Amino acid sequence: MIQYIKKIAPVAALLLSLSITSCVKDLDVKPIDPNLQTEINPNHLFNKCYANFALAGNSGPDGDCDIDGLDGGTTGFIRQLFNSNELTTDEAICCWTQDEGIPEFNFNAYGSSHPMLKGFYYRLYFGVTICNQYISNFGDLDKQKTAEVRFIRALDYYFLMDAFGNIPFTEEVSAKAAPQYSRKQMYDYIEKELLAIENDLMEPRAKKSTDANYGRVDKAAVWMLLSRLYLNAEVYTGTAQWQKAADYAKKVINSPYQLYTGATVNGWTAYQQLFMGDNGENGASVEAIFPILQDGKRTAAYGGTVFLINACYDKAATVNINGSAGGNLYDNANWAGVRARKDLIDKFFPNNNAPSVTGAVMPTEAGDDRALFDGVDRTITQENSKDLSVFTKGFAVVKYNNFYSTGATAKDLRYADTDFFLFRVAEAYLTYAEATARLNGGQTTTEGTDLINQLHIRAHATARTSGAYTLNDILNEWCKEFYFEGRRRVDLVRFNKFGGNVNYNWAWKGGELNGRNFATTRNVFAIPNSDIIVNKNLIQNSGY
């Protein structure tokens, strides 16, 4: 099992011509020079490559973070994956309207100085840099570990390419200004890198947190990332790769990982168990191809699943069937910030009949275990700009929590034990269904229909007994299965429902109550101006 370290030997010159630094204030640091190597522990650095997804830095949640000049909680990978891909879409809106950067996300008005996008950008590049450092120093030490680090680097680059388009690229640890690669060049690199490392990784095996190597990538993670890369290939390169997307999704489906369909335990359904404090132990991790590990005692951070829980609850929001309010974190944990846009609720209640019931009851009312919303004393939408700053103007989303399905006590109520399943098998089901539907005239094949039906059956929702699912149906399925998991913007862009004259509007899209179109150029974010200034090789994305 990976154990995210809290201390790491100083790493010299962790730079990509970017304003990022490692946490070295409290360590015995020798002079930093690009040509001077200090002593580095390979196991610490290996762990750090993984830990970059889970922690802000080496000093804990309240100390300095790995990203110089920015708050550690703000720059957490999971938090910024969520903010950039959910607050900008038809799923989520945040009432922290006085916080710098939040209104710009809510209204699709982000620019090159956006503080949270800057944090996301540098968080990912810090990950690239420590991976480059490991490969440079220890690439010949252990073939499998090197393949894992190359995968993590490719994953960091994938998120950078998806979010920021044409980006700086290097495989070196150097203070030289990195050249800018086009999205197509990055796509080709990521594909080549993943194919090259596949055979050096562990064979796929579903694991629990008590099993060796839980949280480490194996071949199935490569297949899952390749399938996601190919599913979005037309966006990234202009050339669709639907068959490849289907082929690699099928490899995941046929792997030892599987859709978790366990029994309801103490009122917690199989779907809910995917997002609980004991999801690494309750059996749900059979679906987790790449979990980002969270532990209340050992991964103290405000940018991981602590954020996904705290930001979505006030003191009244309830998901526990026993009536206990909140997400089972400490008493002051109800941050009351992020809630659902009306458009997300409409996916489950298309007849505008969503009831004002608790999150424990809402799934029964929706006929779908995935409808994890609390509507008690809440409105479904925000009718005016003043409503935007009121948490109860909008249904609370109680998808994530820190309860244990067994009823056991969480480890430390300050921080969550809830692992974040970055890749899970349900994605392969929908990828295969969509990719084959696009090759089948926009209708699911028999196999694709069956895969979507299996998701419905798992959620105790109605399965389709006749007819196929259309592409619009599939887009809705992506939403219902994966809302608040940090991927909605990507799906909307692929379906041509985000930027441009698409006439797919949602509440407050573009800053207007009923929504409005905005420029296609906003399908990617701006490269932070702080990087444009220091790296003369970079050209800003069009429209910024």
Tab-separated table of N, CA, C and O in Angstrom, residues 263-367:
chain	number	residue	atom	x	y	z
A	263	ALA	N	-24.307	-5.851	-2.122
A	263	ALA	CA	-25.595	-5.690	-1.459
A	263	ALA	C	-25.653	-4.372	-0.698
A	263	ALA	O	-24.632	-3.811	-0.296
A	264	THR	N	-26.862	-3.873	-0.490
A	264	THR	CA	-27.073	-2.715	0.372
A	264	THR	C	-26.707	-3.091	1.802
A	264	THR	O	-27.106	-4.142	2.300
A	265	VAL	N	-25.911	-2.247	2.454
A	265	VAL	CA	-25.424	-2.525	3.806
A	265	VAL	C	-25.855	-1.383	4.719
A	265	VAL	O	-25.500	-0.220	4.492
A	266	ASN	N	-26.649	-1.704	5.721
A	266	ASN	CA	-27.122	-0.689	6.680
A	266	ASN	C	-27.769	0.511	5.971
A	266	ASN	O	-27.628	1.661	6.410
A	267	GLY	N	-28.437	0.228	4.887
A	267	GLY	CA	-29.117	1.274	4.145
A	267	GLY	C	-28.288	1.918	3.050
A	267	GLY	O	-28.807	2.699	2.247
A	268	TRP	N	-26.991	1.620	3.013
A	268	TRP	CA	-26.100	2.197	2.006
A	268	TRP	C	-26.080	1.303	0.769
A	268	TRP	O	-25.714	0.140	0.843
A	269	THR	N	-26.454	1.867	-0.377
A	269	THR	CA	-26.522	1.085	-1.618
A	269	THR	C	-25.128	0.861	-2.188
A	269	THR	O	-24.147	1.492	-1.776
A	270	ALA	N	-25.047	-0.017	-3.173
A	270	ALA	CA	-23.764	-0.289	-3.828
A	270	ALA	C	-23.183	0.983	-4.431
A	270	ALA	O	-21.976	1.235	-4.318
A	271	TYR	N	-24.022	1.806	-5.051
A	271	TYR	CA	-23.519	3.039	-5.645
A	271	TYR	C	-22.976	3.970	-4.564
A	271	TYR	O	-21.893	4.551	-4.715
A	272	GLN	N	-23.684	4.116	-3.468
A	272	GLN	CA	-23.209	4.983	-2.391
A	272	GLN	C	-21.900	4.492	-1.802
A	272	GLN	O	-21.048	5.292	-1.410
A	273	GLN	N	-21.726	3.181	-1.734
A	273	GLN	CA	-20.513	2.630	-1.132
A	273	GLN	C	-19.245	3.004	-1.903
A	273	GLN	O	-18.136	2.927	-1.357
A	274	LEU	N	-19.401	3.442	-3.145
A	274	LEU	CA	-18.254	3.892	-3.930
A	274	LEU	C	-17.666	5.196	-3.399
A	274	LEU	O	-16.504	5.524	-3.689
A	275	PHE	N	-18.433	5.945	-2.622
A	275	PHE	CA	-18.065	7.308	-2.246
A	275	PHE	C	-18.059	7.512	-0.730
A	275	PHE	O	-18.274	8.601	-0.247
A	276	MET	N	-17.782	6.447	0.013
A	276	MET	CA	-17.849	6.479	1.472
A	276	MET	C	-16.469	6.332	2.107
A	276	MET	O	-15.493	5.971	1.443
A	277	GLY	N	-16.409	6.563	3.404
A	277	GLY	CA	-15.152	6.511	4.119
A	277	GLY	C	-14.467	5.163	4.092
A	277	GLY	O	-13.242	5.085	4.213
A	278	ASP	N	-15.217	4.096	3.949
A	278	ASP	CA	-14.617	2.763	3.900
A	278	ASP	C	-14.649	2.169	2.498
A	278	ASP	O	-14.666	0.957	2.322
A	279	ASN	N	-14.625	3.037	1.463
A	279	ASN	CA	-14.710	2.496	0.096
A	279	ASN	C	-13.476	1.697	-0.308
A	279	ASN	O	-13.522	0.941	-1.280
A	280	GLY	N	-12.405	1.821	0.437
A	280	GLY	CA	-11.255	0.965	0.177
A	280	GLY	C	-11.359	-0.396	0.821
A	280	GLY	O	-10.574	-1.300	0.492
A	281	GLU	N	-12.333	-0.571	1.705
A	281	GLU	CA	-12.469	-1.826	2.453
A	281	GLU	C	-13.801	-2.528	2.248
A	281	GLU	O	-13.914	-3.735	2.488
A	282	ASN	N	-14.847	-1.792	1.827
A	282	ASN	CA	-16.197	-2.376	1.818
A	282	ASN	C	-16.510	-3.209	0.579
A	282	ASN	O	-17.622	-3.716	0.438
A	283	GLY	N	-15.552	-3.363	-0.311
A	283	GLY	CA	-15.747	-4.140	-1.532
A	283	GLY	C	-15.871	-3.281	-2.768
A	283	GLY	O	-15.674	-3.770	-3.896
A	284	ALA	N	-16.196	-1.988	-2.610
A	284	ALA	CA	-16.409	-1.107	-3.751
A	284	ALA	C	-15.152	-0.909	-4.586
A	284	ALA	O	-15.227	-0.603	-5.780
A	285	SER	N	-13.974	-1.121	-3.973
A	285	SER	CA	-12.727	-0.880	-4.698
A	285	SER	C	-12.471	-1.890	-5.807
A	285	SER	O	-11.515	-1.725	-6.572
A	286	VAL	N	-13.305	-2.898	-5.938
A	286	VAL	CA	-13.208	-3.797	-7.084
A	286	VAL	C	-13.431	-3.016	-8.376
A	286	VAL	O	-13.011	-3.437	-9.449
A	287	GLU	N	-14.055	-1.842	-8.258
A	287	GLU	CA	-14.324	-0.983	-9.414
A	287	GLU	C	-13.246	0.075	-9.606
A	287	GLU	O	-13.179	0.724	-10.649
A	288	ALA	N	-12.361	0.246	-8.629
A	288	ALA	CA	-11.416	1.361	-8.611
A	288	ALA	C	-10.126	0.998	-9.325
A	288	ALA	O	-9.250	0.340	-8.756
A	289	ILE	N	-9.985	1.434	-10.553
A	289	ILE	CA	-8.789	1.134	-11.330
A	289	ILE	C	-7.614	1.992	-10.880
A	289	ILE	O	-6.472	1.544	-10.878
A	290	PHE	N	-7.889	3.226	-10.485
A	290	PHE	CA	-6.838	4.076	-9.931
A	290	PHE	C	-7.433	4.937	-8.829
A	290	PHE	O	-7.932	6.025	-9.076
A	291	PRO	N	-7.395	4.456	-7.579
A	291	PRO	CA	-7.870	5.277	-6.460
A	291	PRO	C	-6.778	6.215	-5.961
A	291	PRO	O	-5.618	5.838	-5.847
A	292	ILE	N	-7.171	7.450	-5.696
A	292	ILE	CA	-6.283	8.386	-5.012
A	292	ILE	C	-6.554	8.228	-3.524
A	292	ILE	O	-7.672	8.466	-3.057
A	293	LEU	N	-5.542	7.832	-2.779
A	293	LEU	CA	-5.743	7.396	-1.403
A	293	LEU	C	-5.928	8.574	-0.456
A	293	LEU	O	-5.205	9.564	-0.513
A	294	GLN	N	-6.911	8.429	0.417
A	294	GLN	CA	-7.194	9.414	1.449
A	294	GLN	C	-7.298	8.675	2.781
A	294	GLN	O	-7.907	7.608	2.864
A	295	ASP	N	-6.730	9.249	3.826
A	295	ASP	CA	-6.716	8.614	5.130
A	295	ASP	C	-6.732	9.706	6.185
A	295	ASP	O	-5.863	10.582	6.185
A	296	GLY	N	-7.720	9.668	7.075
A	296	GLY	CA	-7.881	10.728	8.051
A	296	GLY	C	-6.688	10.935	8.949
A	296	GLY	O	-6.479	12.031	9.464
A	297	LYS	N	-5.881	9.910	9.129
A	297	LYS	CA	-4.705	10.015	9.986
A	297	LYS	C	-3.445	10.396	9.215
A	297	LYS	O	-2.519	10.973	9.771
A	298	ARG	N	-3.400	10.069	7.917
A	298	ARG	CA	-2.121	10.162	7.211
A	298	ARG	C	-2.149	11.037	5.967
A	298	ARG	O	-1.087	11.324	5.408
A	299	THR	N	-3.294	11.453	5.509
A	299	THR	CA	-3.340	12.345	4.344
A	299	THR	C	-4.147	13.579	4.704
A	299	THR	O	-5.272	13.775	4.245
A	300	ALA	N	-3.564	14.401	5.545
A	300	ALA	CA	-4.224	15.619	5.988
A	300	ALA	C	-4.160	16.663	4.882
A	300	ALA	O	-3.091	17.181	4.561
A	301	ALA	N	-5.309	16.962	4.292
A	301	ALA	CA	-5.354	17.918	3.181
A	301	ALA	C	-6.771	18.436	3.025
A	301	ALA	O	-7.738	17.730	3.311
A	302	TYR	N	-6.882	19.672	2.557
A	302	TYR	CA	-8.186	20.284	2.328
A	302	TYR	C	-8.578	20.285	0.849
A	302	TYR	O	-9.642	20.778	0.505
A	303	GLY	N	-7.717	19.757	0.005
A	303	GLY	CA	-8.002	19.785	-1.420
A	303	GLY	C	-8.374	18.446	-2.003
A	303	GLY	O	-8.471	18.301	-3.221
A	304	GLY	N	-8.601	17.428	-1.145
A	304	GLY	CA	-8.983	16.109	-1.624
A	304	GLY	C	-10.459	15.849	-1.380
A	304	GLY	O	-11.295	16.727	-1.574
A	305	THR	N	-10.799	14.646	-0.912
A	305	THR	CA	-12.203	14.346	-0.680
A	305	THR	C	-12.759	15.106	0.521
A	305	THR	O	-13.981	15.209	0.654
A	306	VAL	N	-11.894	15.662	1.378
A	306	VAL	CA	-12.385	16.584	2.408
A	306	VAL	C	-13.160	17.714	1.742
A	306	VAL	O	-14.235	18.120	2.205
A	307	PHE	N	-12.617	18.237	0.654
A	307	PHE	CA	-13.304	19.299	-0.078
A	307	PHE	C	-14.626	18.801	-0.663
A	307	PHE	O	-15.658	19.470	-0.553
A	308	LEU	N	-14.620	17.641	-1.293
A	308	LEU	CA	-15.834	17.133	-1.936
A	308	LEU	C	-16.947	16.882	-0.930
A	308	LEU	O	-18.127	16.926	-1.278
A	309	ILE	N	-16.586	16.606	0.302
A	309	ILE	CA	-17.590	16.423	1.358
A	309	ILE	C	-17.964	17.771	1.970
A	309	ILE	O	-19.114	18.190	1.930
A	310	ASN	N	-16.991	18.464	2.516
A	310	ASN	CA	-17.284	19.684	3.261
A	310	ASN	C	-17.963	20.754	2.415
A	310	ASN	O	-18.888	21.429	2.884
A	311	ALA	N	-17.506	20.930	1.193
A	311	ALA	CA	-18.052	22.005	0.357
A	311	ALA	C	-19.504	21.775	-0.010
A	311	ALA	O	-20.211	22.721	-0.367
A	312	CYS	N	-19.978	20.545	0.100
A	312	CYS	CA	-21.323	20.202	-0.379
A	312	CYS	C	-22.363	20.086	0.739
A	312	CYS	O	-23.542	19.856	0.443
A	313	TYR	N	-21.955	20.236	1.985
A	313	TYR	CA	-22.889	20.073	3.103
A	313	TYR	C	-23.015	21.365	3.898
A	313	TYR	O	-22.035	22.088	4.092
A	314	ASP	N	-24.239	21.632	4.370
A	314	ASP	CA	-24.427	22.549	5.486
A	314	ASP	C	-24.813	21.693	6.691
A	314	ASP	O	-24.760	20.461	6.627
A	315	LYS	N	-25.220	22.316	7.779
A	315	LYS	CA	-25.490	21.553	9.000
A	315	LYS	C	-26.762	20.731	8.926
A	315	LYS	O	-27.014	19.904	9.807
A	316	ALA	N	-27.569	20.949	7.875
A	316	ALA	CA	-28.840	20.223	7.767
A	316	ALA	C	-28.830	19.139	6.699
A	316	ALA	O	-29.655	18.218	6.747
A	317	ALA	N	-27.942	19.236	5.720
A	317	ALA	CA	-27.935	18.272	4.620
A	317	ALA	C	-27.722	16.860	5.151
A	317	ALA	O	-26.817	16.615	5.942
A	318	THR	N	-28.548	15.934	4.714
A	318	THR	CA	-28.565	14.592	5.289
A	318	THR	C	-28.529	13.532	4.195
A	318	THR	O	-29.275	13.593	3.223
A	319	VAL	N	-27.657	12.541	4.377
A	319	VAL	CA	-27.620	11.387	3.496
A	319	VAL	C	-27.773	10.083	4.286
A	319	VAL	O	-28.255	9.082	3.769
A	320	ASN	N	-27.388	10.106	5.547
A	320	ASN	CA	-27.440	8.905	6.365
A	320	ASN	C	-28.881	8.538	6.681
A	320	ASN	O	-29.661	9.359	7.164
A	321	ILE	N	-29.251	7.291	6.453
A	321	ILE	CA	-30.621	6.841	6.658
A	321	ILE	C	-31.031	6.922	8.129
A	321	ILE	O	-32.230	6.979	8.449
A	322	ASN	N	-30.044	6.985	9.044
A	322	ASN	CA	-30.385	7.089	10.474
A	322	ASN	C	-30.693	8.526	10.883
A	322	ASN	O	-30.987	8.789	12.053
A	323	GLY	N	-30.601	9.439	9.933
A	323	GLY	CA	-30.974	10.821	10.202
A	323	GLY	C	-29.847	11.742	10.592
A	323	GLY	O	-30.052	12.954	10.735
A	324	SER	N	-28.647	11.217	10.769
A	324	SER	CA	-27.513	12.060	11.127
A	324	SER	C	-27.203	13.035	9.991
A	324	SER	O	-26.984	12.624	8.858
A	325	ALA	N	-27.185	14.323	10.305
A	325	ALA	CA	-26.912	15.332	9.289
A	325	ALA	C	-25.424	15.471	9.059
A	325	ALA	O	-24.599	15.106	9.900
A	326	GLY	N	-25.057	16.013	7.906
A	326	GLY	CA	-23.665	16.252	7.567
A	326	GLY	C	-23.002	15.056	6.928
A	326	GLY	O	-23.604	13.988	6.757
A	327	GLY	N	-21.736	15.240	6.571
A	327	GLY	CA	-20.986	14.200	5.869
A	327	GLY	C	-20.037	13.424	6.742
A	327	GLY	O	-19.153	12.732	6.242
A	328	ASN	N	-20.198	13.554	8.076
A	328	ASN	CA	-19.388	12.821	9.052
A	328	ASN	C	-17.947	13.298	9.078
A	328	ASN	O	-17.012	12.507	9.099
A	329	LEU	N	-17.776	14.605	9.099
A	329	LEU	CA	-16.506	15.219	9.419
A	329	LEU	C	-16.735	16.143	10.612
A	329	LEU	O	-17.854	16.264	11.100
A	330	TYR	N	-15.695	16.793	11.091
A	330	TYR	CA	-15.800	17.528	12.352
A	330	TYR	C	-16.888	18.599	12.321
A	330	TYR	O	-17.367	19.000	11.259
A	331	ASP	N	-17.292	19.079	13.474
A	331	ASP	CA	-18.482	19.914	13.629
A	331	ASP	C	-18.477	21.153	12.743
A	331	ASP	O	-19.526	21.608	12.284
A	332	ASN	N	-17.304	21.731	12.501
A	332	ASN	CA	-17.231	22.947	11.703
A	332	ASN	C	-16.961	22.656	10.232
A	332	ASN	O	-16.514	23.522	9.489
A	333	ALA	N	-17.251	21.427	9.827
A	333	ALA	CA	-16.889	21.005	8.477
A	333	ALA	C	-17.923	21.365	7.423
A	333	ALA	O	-17.709	21.106	6.248
A	334	ASN	N	-19.041	21.928	7.826
A	334	ASN	CA	-20.099	22.197	6.855
A	334	ASN	C	-19.829	23.534	6.160
A	334	ASN	O	-20.318	24.582	6.567
A	335	TRP	N	-19.051	23.474	5.100
A	335	TRP	CA	-18.602	24.689	4.433
A	335	TRP	C	-19.709	25.355	3.611
A	335	TRP	O	-19.611	26.536	3.289
A	336	ALA	N	-20.730	24.579	3.228
A	336	ALA	CA	-21.914	25.128	2.552
A	336	ALA	C	-21.539	26.003	1.363
A	336	ALA	O	-21.823	27.188	1.328
A	337	GLY	N	-20.921	25.387	0.358
A	337	GLY	CA	-20.514	26.150	-0.816
A	337	GLY	C	-21.075	25.652	-2.126
A	337	GLY	O	-21.791	26.362	-2.826
A	338	VAL	N	-20.781	24.422	-2.470
A	338	VAL	CA	-21.140	23.876	-3.781
A	338	VAL	C	-22.464	23.143	-3.700
A	338	VAL	O	-22.673	22.318	-2.802
A	339	ARG	N	-23.359	23.445	-4.627
A	339	ARG	CA	-24.605	22.682	-4.714
A	339	ARG	C	-24.966	22.478	-6.178
A	339	ARG	O	-24.265	22.931	-7.086
A	340	ALA	N	-26.068	21.778	-6.419
A	340	ALA	CA	-26.448	21.409	-7.783
A	340	ALA	C	-27.084	22.581	-8.522
A	340	ALA	O	-27.797	23.386	-7.935
A	341	ARG	N	-26.796	22.646	-9.799
A	341	ARG	CA	-27.605	23.502	-10.661
A	341	ARG	C	-28.903	22.748	-10.965
A	341	ARG	O	-28.977	21.519	-10.898
A	342	LYS	N	-29.933	23.488	-11.324
A	342	LYS	CA	-31.229	22.888	-11.627
A	342	LYS	C	-31.103	21.827	-12.714
A	342	LYS	O	-31.797	20.794	-12.688
A	343	ASP	N	-30.198	22.057	-13.653
A	343	ASP	CA	-30.067	21.154	-14.799
A	343	ASP	C	-29.640	19.748	-14.378
A	343	ASP	O	-30.015	18.760	-15.006
A	344	LEU	N	-28.844	19.650	-13.315
A	344	LEU	CA	-28.464	18.337	-12.802
A	344	LEU	C	-29.665	17.639	-12.180
A	344	LEU	O	-29.905	16.443	-12.431
A	345	ILE	N	-30.455	18.353	-11.414
A	345	ILE	CA	-31.650	17.752	-10.803
A	345	ILE	C	-32.626	17.304	-11.884
A	345	ILE	O	-33.266	16.244	-11.772
A	346	ASP	N	-32.707	18.064	-12.956
A	346	ASP	CA	-33.627	17.726	-14.055
A	346	ASP	C	-33.269	16.411	-14.731
A	346	ASP	O	-34.141	15.772	-15.332
A	347	LYS	N	-32.014	16.003	-14.665
A	347	LYS	CA	-31.623	14.728	-15.276
A	347	LYS	C	-32.334	13.570	-14.578
A	347	LYS	O	-32.654	12.553	-15.199
A	348	PHE	N	-32.583	13.730	-13.288
A	348	PHE	CA	-33.252	12.683	-12.511
A	348	PHE	C	-34.753	12.924	-12.374
A	348	PHE	O	-35.515	11.975	-12.153
A	349	PHE	N	-35.158	14.179	-12.507
A	349	PHE	CA	-36.576	14.533	-12.399
A	349	PHE	C	-36.967	15.396	-13.612
A	349	PHE	O	-37.148	16.604	-13.502
A	350	PRO	N	-37.065	14.772	-14.791
A	350	PRO	CA	-37.311	15.535	-16.019
A	350	PRO	C	-38.684	16.197	-16.066
A	350	PRO	O	-38.909	17.070	-16.915
A	351	ASN	N	-39.575	15.827	-15.174
A	351	ASN	CA	-40.922	16.421	-15.159
A	351	ASN	C	-41.043	17.544	-14.129
A	351	ASN	O	-42.164	17.918	-13.743
A	352	ASN	N	-39.897	18.058	-13.690
A	352	ASN	CA	-39.876	19.172	-12.733
A	352	ASN	C	-40.641	18.854	-11.442
A	352	ASN	O	-41.318	19.713	-10.881
A	353	ASN	N	-40.514	17.619	-10.995
A	353	ASN	CA	-41.248	17.210	-9.798
A	353	ASN	C	-40.320	16.718	-8.691
A	353	ASN	O	-40.686	15.846	-7.892
A	354	ALA	N	-39.114	17.286	-8.629
A	354	ALA	CA	-38.180	16.886	-7.575
A	354	ALA	C	-38.746	17.277	-6.214
A	354	ALA	O	-39.116	18.432	-6.003
A	355	PRO	N	-38.816	16.344	-5.275
A	355	PRO	CA	-39.428	16.635	-3.977
A	355	PRO	C	-38.443	17.252	-2.986
A	355	PRO	O	-37.225	17.133	-3.137
A	356	SER	N	-38.963	17.876	-1.971
A	356	SER	CA	-38.132	18.449	-0.910
A	356	SER	C	-37.949	17.420	0.196
A	356	SER	O	-38.560	17.502	1.266
A	357	VAL	N	-37.079	16.444	-0.070
A	357	VAL	CA	-36.828	15.362	0.886
A	357	VAL	C	-35.324	15.275	1.135
A	357	VAL	O	-34.525	15.885	0.434
A	358	THR	N	-34.942	14.485	2.126
A	358	THR	CA	-33.528	14.343	2.458
A	358	THR	C	-32.801	13.494	1.421
A	358	THR	O	-33.412	12.785	0.612
A	359	GLY	N	-31.479	13.538	1.516
A	359	GLY	CA	-30.675	12.719	0.628
A	359	GLY	C	-30.820	11.238	0.882
A	359	GLY	O	-30.502	10.420	0.009
A	360	ALA	N	-31.294	10.866	2.042
A	360	ALA	CA	-31.541	9.452	2.330
A	360	ALA	C	-32.790	8.950	1.618
A	360	ALA	O	-32.908	7.753	1.322
A	361	VAL	N	-33.723	9.854	1.336
A	361	VAL	CA	-35.004	9.490	0.730
A	361	VAL	C	-35.031	9.769	-0.778
A	361	VAL	O	-35.730	9.093	-1.536
A	362	MET	N	-34.258	10.757	-1.232
A	362	MET	CA	-34.323	11.202	-2.622
A	362	MET	C	-34.121	10.079	-3.635
A	362	MET	O	-34.828	10.024	-4.656
A	363	PRO	N	-33.179	9.146	-3.452
A	363	PRO	CA	-33.018	8.080	-4.437
A	363	PRO	C	-34.292	7.267	-4.660
A	363	PRO	O	-34.602	6.884	-5.798
A	364	THR	N	-35.034	7.008	-3.592
A	364	THR	CA	-36.295	6.275	-3.737
A	364	THR	C	-37.296	7.088	-4.538
A	364	THR	O	-38.008	6.554	-5.411
A	365	GLU	N	-37.375	8.385	-4.269
A	365	GLU	CA	-38.289	9.254	-5.004
A	365	GLU	C	-37.919	9.328	-6.483
A	365	GLU	O	-38.796	9.417	-7.356
A	366	ALA	N	-36.615	9.289	-6.778
A	366	ALA	CA	-36.154	9.377	-8.172
A	366	ALA	C	-36.205	8.031	-8.879
A	366	ALA	O	-36.156	7.977	-10.104
A	367	GLY	N	-36.286	6.954	-8.104
A	367	GLY	CA	-36.184	5.631	-8.712
A	367	GLY	C	-34.793	5.379	-9.246
A	367	GLY	O	-34.602	4.690	-10.244
